[in-house]
mmCIF file of N, CA and C in Angstrom:
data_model
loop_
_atom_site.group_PDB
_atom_site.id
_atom_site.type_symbol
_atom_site.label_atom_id
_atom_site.label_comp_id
_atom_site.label_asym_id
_atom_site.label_seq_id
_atom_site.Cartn_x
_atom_site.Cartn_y
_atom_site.Cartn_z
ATOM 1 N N UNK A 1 102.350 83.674 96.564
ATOM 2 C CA UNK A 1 102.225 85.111 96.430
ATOM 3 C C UNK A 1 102.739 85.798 97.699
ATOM 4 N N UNK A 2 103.480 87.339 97.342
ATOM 5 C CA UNK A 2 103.513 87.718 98.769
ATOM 6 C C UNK A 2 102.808 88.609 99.275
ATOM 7 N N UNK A 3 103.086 89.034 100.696
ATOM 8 C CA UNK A 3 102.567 89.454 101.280
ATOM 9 C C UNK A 3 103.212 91.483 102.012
ATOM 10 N N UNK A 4 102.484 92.094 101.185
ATOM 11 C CA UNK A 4 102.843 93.684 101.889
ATOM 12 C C UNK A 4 102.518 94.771 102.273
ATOM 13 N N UNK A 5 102.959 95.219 103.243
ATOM 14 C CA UNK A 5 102.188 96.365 104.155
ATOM 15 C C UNK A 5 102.934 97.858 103.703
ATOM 16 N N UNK A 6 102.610 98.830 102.701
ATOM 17 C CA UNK A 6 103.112 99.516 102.772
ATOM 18 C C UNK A 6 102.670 100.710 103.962
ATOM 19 N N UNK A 7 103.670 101.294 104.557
ATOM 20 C CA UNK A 7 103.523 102.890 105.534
ATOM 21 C C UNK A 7 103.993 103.873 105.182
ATOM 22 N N UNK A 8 102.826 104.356 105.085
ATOM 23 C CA UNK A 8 102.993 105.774 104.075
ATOM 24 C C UNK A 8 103.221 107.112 105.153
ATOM 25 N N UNK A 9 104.525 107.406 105.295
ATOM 26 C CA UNK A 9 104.883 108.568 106.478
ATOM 27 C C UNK A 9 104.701 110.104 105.569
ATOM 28 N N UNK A 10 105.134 109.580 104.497
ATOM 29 C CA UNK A 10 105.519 110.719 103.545
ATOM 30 C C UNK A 10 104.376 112.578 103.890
ATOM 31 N N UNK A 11 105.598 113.350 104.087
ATOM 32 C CA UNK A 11 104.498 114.485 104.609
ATOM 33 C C UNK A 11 103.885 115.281 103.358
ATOM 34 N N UNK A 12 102.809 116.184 103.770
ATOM 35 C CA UNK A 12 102.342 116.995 102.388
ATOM 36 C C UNK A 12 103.447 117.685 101.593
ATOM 37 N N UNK A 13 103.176 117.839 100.643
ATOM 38 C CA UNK A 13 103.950 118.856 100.049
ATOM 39 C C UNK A 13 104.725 118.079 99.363
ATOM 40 N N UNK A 14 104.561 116.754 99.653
ATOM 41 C CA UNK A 14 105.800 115.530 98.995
ATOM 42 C C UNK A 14 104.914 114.524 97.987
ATOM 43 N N UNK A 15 103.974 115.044 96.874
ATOM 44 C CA UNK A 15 103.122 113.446 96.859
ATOM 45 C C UNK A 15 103.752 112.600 96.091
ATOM 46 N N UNK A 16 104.983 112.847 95.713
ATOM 47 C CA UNK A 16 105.385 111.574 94.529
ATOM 48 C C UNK A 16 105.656 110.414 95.309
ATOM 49 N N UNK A 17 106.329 110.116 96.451
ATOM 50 C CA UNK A 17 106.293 109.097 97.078
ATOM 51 C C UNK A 17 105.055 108.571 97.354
ATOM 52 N N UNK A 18 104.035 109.493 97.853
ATOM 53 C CA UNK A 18 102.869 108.432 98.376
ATOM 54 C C UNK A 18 101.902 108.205 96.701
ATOM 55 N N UNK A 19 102.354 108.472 95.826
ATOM 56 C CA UNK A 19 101.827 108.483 94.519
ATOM 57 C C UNK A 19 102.257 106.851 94.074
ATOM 58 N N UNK A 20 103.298 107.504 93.601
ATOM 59 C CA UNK A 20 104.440 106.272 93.386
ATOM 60 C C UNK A 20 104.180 104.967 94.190
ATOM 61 N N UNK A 21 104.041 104.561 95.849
ATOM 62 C CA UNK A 21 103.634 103.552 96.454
ATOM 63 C C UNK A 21 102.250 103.529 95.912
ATOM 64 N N UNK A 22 101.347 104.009 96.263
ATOM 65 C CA UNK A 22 100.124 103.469 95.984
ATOM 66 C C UNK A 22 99.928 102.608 94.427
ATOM 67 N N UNK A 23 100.570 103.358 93.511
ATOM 68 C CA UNK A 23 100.637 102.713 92.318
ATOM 69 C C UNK A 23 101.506 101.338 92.500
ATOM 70 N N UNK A 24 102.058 101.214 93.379
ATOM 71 C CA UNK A 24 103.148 100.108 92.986
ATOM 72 C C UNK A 24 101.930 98.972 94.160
ATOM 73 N N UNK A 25 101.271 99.277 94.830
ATOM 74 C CA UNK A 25 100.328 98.851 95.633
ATOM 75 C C UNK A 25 99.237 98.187 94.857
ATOM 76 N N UNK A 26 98.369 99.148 94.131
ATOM 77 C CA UNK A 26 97.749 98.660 93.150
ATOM 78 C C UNK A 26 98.693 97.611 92.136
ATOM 79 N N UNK A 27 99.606 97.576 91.247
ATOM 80 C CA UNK A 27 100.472 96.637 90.446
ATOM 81 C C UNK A 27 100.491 95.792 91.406
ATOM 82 N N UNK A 28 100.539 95.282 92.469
ATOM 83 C CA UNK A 28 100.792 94.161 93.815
ATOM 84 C C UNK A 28 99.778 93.177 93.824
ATOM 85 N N UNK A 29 98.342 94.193 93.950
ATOM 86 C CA UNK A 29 97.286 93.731 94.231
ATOM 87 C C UNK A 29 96.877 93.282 92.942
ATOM 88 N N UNK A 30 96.798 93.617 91.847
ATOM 89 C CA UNK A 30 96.575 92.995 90.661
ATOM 90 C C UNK A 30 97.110 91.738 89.962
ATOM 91 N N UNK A 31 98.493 91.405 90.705
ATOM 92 C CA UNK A 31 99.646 90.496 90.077
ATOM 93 C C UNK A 31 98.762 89.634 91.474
ATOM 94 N N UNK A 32 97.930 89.844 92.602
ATOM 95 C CA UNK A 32 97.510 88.553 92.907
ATOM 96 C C UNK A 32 98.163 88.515 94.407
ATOM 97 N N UNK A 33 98.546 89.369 94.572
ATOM 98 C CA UNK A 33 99.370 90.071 96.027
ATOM 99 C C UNK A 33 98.961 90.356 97.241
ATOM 100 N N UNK A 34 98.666 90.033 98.540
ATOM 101 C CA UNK A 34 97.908 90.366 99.424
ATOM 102 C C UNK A 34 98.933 91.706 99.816
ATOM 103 N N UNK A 35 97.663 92.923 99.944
ATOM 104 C CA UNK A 35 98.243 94.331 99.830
ATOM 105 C C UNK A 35 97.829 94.986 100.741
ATOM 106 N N UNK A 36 98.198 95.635 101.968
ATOM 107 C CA UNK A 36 97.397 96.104 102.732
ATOM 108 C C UNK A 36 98.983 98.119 102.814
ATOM 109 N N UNK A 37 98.002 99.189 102.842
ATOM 110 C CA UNK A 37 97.886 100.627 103.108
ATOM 111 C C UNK A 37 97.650 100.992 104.529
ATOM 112 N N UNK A 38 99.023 101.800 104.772
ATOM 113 C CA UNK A 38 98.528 102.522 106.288
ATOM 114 C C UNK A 38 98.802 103.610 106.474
ATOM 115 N N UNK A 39 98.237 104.241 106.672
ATOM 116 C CA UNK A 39 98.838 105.933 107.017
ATOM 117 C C UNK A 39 99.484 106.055 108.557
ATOM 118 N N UNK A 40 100.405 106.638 108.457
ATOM 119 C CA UNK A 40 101.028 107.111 109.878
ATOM 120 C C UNK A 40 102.139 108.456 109.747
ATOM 121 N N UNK A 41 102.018 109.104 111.318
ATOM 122 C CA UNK A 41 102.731 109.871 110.944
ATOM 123 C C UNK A 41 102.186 111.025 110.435
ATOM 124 N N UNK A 42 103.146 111.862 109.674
ATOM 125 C CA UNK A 42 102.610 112.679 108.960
ATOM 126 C C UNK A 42 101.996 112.137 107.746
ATOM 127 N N UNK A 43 102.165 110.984 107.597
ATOM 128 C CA UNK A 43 101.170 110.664 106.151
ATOM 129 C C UNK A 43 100.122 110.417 106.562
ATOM 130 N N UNK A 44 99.399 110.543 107.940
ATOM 131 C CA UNK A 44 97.578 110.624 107.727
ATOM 132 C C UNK A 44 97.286 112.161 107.694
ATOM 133 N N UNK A 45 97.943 112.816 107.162
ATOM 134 C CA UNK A 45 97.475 114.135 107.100
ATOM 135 C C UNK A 45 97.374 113.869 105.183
ATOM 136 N N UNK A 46 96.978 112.640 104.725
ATOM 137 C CA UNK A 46 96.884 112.777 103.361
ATOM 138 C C UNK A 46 95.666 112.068 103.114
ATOM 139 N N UNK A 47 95.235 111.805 103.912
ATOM 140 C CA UNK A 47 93.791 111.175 103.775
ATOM 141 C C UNK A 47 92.767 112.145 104.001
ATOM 142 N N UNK A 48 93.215 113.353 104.194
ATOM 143 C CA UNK A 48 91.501 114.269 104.283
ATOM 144 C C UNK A 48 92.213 115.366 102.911
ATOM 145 N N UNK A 49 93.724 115.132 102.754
ATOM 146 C CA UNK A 49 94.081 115.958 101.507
ATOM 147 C C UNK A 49 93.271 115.526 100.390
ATOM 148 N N UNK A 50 93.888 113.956 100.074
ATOM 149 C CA UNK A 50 93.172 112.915 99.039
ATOM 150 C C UNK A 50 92.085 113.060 98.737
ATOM 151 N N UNK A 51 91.025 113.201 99.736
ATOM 152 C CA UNK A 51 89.376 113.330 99.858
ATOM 153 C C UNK A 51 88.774 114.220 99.316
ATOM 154 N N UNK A 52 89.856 115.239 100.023
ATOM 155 C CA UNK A 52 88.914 116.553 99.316
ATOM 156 C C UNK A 52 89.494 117.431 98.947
ATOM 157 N N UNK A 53 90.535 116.936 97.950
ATOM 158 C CA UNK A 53 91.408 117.796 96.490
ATOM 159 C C UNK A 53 91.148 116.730 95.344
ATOM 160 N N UNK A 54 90.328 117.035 94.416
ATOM 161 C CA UNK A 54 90.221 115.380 93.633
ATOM 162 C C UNK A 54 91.584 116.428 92.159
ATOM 163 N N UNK A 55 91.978 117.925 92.186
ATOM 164 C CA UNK A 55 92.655 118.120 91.132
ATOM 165 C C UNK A 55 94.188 117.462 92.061
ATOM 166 N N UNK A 56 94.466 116.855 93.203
ATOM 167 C CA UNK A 56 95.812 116.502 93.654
ATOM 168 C C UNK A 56 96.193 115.453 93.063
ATOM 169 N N UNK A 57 97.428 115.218 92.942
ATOM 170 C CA UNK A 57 98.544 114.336 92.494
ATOM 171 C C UNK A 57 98.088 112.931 93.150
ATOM 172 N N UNK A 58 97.762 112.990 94.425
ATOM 173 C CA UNK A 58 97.544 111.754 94.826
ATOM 174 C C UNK A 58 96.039 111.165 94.991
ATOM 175 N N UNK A 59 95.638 111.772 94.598
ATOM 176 C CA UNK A 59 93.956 111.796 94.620
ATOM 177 C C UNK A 59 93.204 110.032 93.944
ATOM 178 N N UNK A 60 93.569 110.433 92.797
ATOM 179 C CA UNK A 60 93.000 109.591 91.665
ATOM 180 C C UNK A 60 93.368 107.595 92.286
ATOM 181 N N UNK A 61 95.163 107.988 92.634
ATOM 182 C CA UNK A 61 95.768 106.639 92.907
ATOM 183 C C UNK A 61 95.303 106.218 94.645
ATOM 184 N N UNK A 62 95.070 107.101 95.448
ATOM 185 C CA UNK A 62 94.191 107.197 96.487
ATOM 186 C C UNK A 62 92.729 106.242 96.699
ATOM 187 N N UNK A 63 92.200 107.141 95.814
ATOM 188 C CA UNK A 63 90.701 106.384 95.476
ATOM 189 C C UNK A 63 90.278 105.379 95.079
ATOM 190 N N UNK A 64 91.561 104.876 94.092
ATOM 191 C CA UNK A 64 91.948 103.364 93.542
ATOM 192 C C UNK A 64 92.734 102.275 94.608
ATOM 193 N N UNK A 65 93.076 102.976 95.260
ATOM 194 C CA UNK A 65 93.423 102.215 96.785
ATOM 195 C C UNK A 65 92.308 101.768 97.438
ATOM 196 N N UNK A 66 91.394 102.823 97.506
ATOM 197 C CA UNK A 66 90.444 102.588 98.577
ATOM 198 C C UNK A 66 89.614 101.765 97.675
ATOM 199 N N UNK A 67 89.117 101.641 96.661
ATOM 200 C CA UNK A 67 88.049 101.253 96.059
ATOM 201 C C UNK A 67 88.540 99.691 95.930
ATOM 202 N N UNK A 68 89.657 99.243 96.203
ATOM 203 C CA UNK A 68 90.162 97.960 95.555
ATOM 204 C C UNK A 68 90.305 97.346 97.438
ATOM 205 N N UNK A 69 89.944 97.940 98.403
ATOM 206 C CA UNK A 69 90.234 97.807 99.591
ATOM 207 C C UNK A 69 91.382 97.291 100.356
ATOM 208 N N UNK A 70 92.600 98.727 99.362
ATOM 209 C CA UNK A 70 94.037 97.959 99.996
ATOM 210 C C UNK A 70 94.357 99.134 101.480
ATOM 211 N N UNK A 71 93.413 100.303 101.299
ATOM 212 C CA UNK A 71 93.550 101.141 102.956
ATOM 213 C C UNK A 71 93.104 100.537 103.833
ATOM 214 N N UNK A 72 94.608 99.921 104.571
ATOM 215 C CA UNK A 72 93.916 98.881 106.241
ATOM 216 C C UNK A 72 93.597 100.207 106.750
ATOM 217 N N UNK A 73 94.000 101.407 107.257
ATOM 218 C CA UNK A 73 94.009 102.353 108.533
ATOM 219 C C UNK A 73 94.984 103.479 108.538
ATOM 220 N N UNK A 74 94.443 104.021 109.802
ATOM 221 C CA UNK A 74 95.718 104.791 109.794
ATOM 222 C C UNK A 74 95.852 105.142 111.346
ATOM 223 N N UNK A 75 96.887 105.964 111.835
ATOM 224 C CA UNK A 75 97.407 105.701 112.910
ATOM 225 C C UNK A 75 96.444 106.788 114.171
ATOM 226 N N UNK A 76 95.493 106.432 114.710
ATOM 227 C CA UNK A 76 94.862 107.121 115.385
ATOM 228 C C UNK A 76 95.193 108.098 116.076
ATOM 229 N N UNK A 77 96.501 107.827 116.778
ATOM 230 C CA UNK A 77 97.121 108.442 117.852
ATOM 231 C C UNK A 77 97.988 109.535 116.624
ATOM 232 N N UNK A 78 98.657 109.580 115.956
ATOM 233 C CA UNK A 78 98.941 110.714 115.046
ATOM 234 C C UNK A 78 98.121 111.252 114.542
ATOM 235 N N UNK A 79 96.716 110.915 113.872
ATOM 236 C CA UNK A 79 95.714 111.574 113.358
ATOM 237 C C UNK A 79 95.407 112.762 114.438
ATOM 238 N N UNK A 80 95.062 112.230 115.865
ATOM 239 C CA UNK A 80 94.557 113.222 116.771
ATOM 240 C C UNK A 80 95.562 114.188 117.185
ATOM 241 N N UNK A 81 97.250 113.625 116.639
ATOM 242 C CA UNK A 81 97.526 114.555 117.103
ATOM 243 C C UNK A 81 97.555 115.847 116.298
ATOM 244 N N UNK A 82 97.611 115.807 114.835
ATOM 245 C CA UNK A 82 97.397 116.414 114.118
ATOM 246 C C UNK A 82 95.877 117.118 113.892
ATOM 247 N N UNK A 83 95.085 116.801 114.758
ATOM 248 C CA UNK A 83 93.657 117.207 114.716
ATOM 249 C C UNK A 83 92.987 116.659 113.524
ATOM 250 N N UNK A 84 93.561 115.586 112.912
ATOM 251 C CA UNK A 84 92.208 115.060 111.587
ATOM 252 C C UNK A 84 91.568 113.603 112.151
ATOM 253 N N UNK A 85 91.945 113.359 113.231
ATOM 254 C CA UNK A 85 90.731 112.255 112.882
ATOM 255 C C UNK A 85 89.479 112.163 113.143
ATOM 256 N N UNK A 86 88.777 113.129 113.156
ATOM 257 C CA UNK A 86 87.437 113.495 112.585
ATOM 258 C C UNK A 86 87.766 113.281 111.197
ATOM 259 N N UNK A 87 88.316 113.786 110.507
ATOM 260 C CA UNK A 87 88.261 113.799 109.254
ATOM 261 C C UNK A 87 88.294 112.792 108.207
ATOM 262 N N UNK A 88 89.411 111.594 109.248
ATOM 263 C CA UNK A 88 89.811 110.533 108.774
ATOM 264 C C UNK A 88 89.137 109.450 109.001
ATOM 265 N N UNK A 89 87.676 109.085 110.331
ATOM 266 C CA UNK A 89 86.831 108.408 110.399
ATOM 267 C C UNK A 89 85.656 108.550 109.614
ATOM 268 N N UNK A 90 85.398 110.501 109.010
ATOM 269 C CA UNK A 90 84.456 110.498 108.310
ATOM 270 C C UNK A 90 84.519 109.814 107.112
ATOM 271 N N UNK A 91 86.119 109.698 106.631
ATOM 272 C CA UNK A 91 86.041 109.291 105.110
ATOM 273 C C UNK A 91 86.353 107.763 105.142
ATOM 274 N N UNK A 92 85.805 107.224 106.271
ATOM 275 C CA UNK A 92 85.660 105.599 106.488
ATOM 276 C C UNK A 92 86.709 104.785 106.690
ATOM 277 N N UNK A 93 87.677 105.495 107.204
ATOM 278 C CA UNK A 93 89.373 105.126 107.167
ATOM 279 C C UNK A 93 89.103 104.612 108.617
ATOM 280 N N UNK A 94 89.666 103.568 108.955
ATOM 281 C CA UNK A 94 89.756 103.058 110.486
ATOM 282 C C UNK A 94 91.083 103.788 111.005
ATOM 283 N N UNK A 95 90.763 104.006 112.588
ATOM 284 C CA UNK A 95 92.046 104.594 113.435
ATOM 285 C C UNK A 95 92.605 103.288 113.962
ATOM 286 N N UNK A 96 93.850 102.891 114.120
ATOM 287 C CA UNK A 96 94.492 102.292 114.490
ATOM 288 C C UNK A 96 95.156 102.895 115.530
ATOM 289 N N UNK A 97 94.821 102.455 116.637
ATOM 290 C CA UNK A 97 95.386 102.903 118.604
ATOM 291 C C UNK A 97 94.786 104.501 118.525
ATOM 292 N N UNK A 98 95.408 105.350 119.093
ATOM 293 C CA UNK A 98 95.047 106.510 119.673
ATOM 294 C C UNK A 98 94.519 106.691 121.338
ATOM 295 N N UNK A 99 93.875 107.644 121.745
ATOM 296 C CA UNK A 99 93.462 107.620 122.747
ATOM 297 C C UNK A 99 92.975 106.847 124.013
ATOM 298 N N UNK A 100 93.926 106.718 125.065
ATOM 299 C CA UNK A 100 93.271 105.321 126.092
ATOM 300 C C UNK A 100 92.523 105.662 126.588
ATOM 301 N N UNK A 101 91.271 104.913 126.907
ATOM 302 C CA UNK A 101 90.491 105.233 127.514
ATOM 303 C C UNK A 101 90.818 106.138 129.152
ATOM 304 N N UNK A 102 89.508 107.295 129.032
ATOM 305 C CA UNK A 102 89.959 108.277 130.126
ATOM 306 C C UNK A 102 91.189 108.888 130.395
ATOM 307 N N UNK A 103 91.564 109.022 129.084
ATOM 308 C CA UNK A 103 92.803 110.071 128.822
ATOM 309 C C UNK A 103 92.811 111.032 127.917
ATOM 310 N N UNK A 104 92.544 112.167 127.814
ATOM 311 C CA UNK A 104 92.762 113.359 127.168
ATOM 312 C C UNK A 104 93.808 113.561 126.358
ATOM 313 N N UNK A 105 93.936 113.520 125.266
ATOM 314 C CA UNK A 105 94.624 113.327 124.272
ATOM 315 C C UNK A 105 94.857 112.336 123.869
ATOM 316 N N UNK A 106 96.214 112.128 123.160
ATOM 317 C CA UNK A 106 95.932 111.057 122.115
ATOM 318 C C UNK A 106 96.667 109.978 122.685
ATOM 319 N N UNK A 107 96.723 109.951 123.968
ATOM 320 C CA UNK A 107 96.983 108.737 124.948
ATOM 321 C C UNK A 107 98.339 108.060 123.932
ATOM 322 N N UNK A 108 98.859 106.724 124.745
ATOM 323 C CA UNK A 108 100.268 106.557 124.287
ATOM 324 C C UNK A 108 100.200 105.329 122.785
ATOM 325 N N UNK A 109 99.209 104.737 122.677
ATOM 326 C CA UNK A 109 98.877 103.773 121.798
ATOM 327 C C UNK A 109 98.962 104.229 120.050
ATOM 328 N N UNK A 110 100.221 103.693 119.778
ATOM 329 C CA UNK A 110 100.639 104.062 118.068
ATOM 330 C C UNK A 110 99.911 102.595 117.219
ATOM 331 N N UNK A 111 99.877 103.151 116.197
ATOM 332 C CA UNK A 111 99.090 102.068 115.322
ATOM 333 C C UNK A 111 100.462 102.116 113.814
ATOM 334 N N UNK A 112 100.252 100.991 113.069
ATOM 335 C CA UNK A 112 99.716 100.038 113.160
ATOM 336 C C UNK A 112 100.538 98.850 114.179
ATOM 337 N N UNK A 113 100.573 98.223 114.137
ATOM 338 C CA UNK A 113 101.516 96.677 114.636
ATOM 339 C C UNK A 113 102.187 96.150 114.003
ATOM 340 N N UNK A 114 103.418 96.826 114.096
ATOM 341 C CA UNK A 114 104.337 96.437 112.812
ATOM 342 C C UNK A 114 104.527 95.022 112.835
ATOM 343 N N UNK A 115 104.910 94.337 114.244
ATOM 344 C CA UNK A 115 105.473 93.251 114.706
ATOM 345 C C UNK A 115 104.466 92.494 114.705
ATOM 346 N N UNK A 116 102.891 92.773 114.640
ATOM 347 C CA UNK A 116 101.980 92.029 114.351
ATOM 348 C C UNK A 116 101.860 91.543 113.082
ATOM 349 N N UNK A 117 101.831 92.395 112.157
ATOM 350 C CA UNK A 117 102.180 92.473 110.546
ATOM 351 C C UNK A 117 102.711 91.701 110.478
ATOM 352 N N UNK A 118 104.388 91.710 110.629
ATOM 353 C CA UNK A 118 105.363 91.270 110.609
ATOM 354 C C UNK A 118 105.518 89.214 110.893
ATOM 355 N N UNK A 119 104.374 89.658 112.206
ATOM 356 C CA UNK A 119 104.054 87.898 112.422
ATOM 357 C C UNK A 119 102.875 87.492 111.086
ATOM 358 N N UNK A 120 102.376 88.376 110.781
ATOM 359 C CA UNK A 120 101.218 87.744 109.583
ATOM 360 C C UNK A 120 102.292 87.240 108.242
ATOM 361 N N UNK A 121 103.356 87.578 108.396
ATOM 362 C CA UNK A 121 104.277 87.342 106.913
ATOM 363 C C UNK A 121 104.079 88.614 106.298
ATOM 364 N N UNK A 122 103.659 89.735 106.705
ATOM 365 C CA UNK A 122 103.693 90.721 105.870
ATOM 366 C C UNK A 122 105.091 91.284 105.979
ATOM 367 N N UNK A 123 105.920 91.996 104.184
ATOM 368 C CA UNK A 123 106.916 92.480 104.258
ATOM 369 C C UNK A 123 106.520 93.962 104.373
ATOM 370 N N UNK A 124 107.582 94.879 105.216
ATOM 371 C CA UNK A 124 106.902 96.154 105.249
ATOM 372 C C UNK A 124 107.815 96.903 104.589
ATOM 373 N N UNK A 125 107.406 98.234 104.174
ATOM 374 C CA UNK A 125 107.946 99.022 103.111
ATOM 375 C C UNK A 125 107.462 100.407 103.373
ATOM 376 N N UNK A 126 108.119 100.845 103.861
ATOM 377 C CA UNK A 126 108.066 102.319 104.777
ATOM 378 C C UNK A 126 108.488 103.111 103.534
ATOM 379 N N UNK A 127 107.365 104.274 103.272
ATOM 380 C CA UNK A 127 107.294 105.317 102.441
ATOM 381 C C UNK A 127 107.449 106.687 103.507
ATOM 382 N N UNK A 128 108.782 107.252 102.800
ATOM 383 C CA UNK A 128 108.610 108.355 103.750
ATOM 384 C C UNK A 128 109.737 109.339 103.066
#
């Protein structure tokens, strides 16, 4: 079976891409697929959309992500910079890097590890 990391960059206003992946995410994970979800970018500004618009486009295939536990994270250091990750720890989403310690702002640490991934055998598939 293989192995894939989709990164969901895709910004608001766009949900057929991050629609479209998640569904093809779920079909992955069902055929027996190790599946792992990351937000980065402007696509963690879709994890407090997802949450709390349940009439949105990406809502439904969202929730079926999370419930099947294919959302690894999302990118800490973009969340803060965008000001949601409050938003994005409340709704149980892990931050991946962000802020170094004793640094004010969102310090230099990007998430996820592509090249870490990448050593796990995961293939990656950048939505954007």
């Amino acid at each position: 079976m293989g192995k894939y990391a989709f990164l969901v960059n895709s910004p608001l206003g766009n949900p057929g891409p991050v629609a479209n992946n998640l569904e093809y995410a779920r079909d992955l994970d069902e055929a027996g697929h190790d599946v792992v979800v990351f937000f980065d970018g402007q696509g963690t500004q879709w994890i407090p959309e997802a949450e709390d618009n349940p009439e949105g486009v990406v809502h439904d295939y969202y929730m079926e992500a999370r419930e099947r536990g294919l959302i690894d994270g999302a990118c800490g250091y973009c969340a803060a910079f965008f000001e949601i990750d409050d938003d994005i720890e409340a709704a149980g989403v892990a931050l991946d890097g962000g802020s170094e310690p004793g640094v004010e702002g969102p310090g230099d640490h990007h998430g996820p590890d592509v090249a870490a991934l990448v050593g796990q055998g995961y293939e990656l598939i950048n939505v954007g």
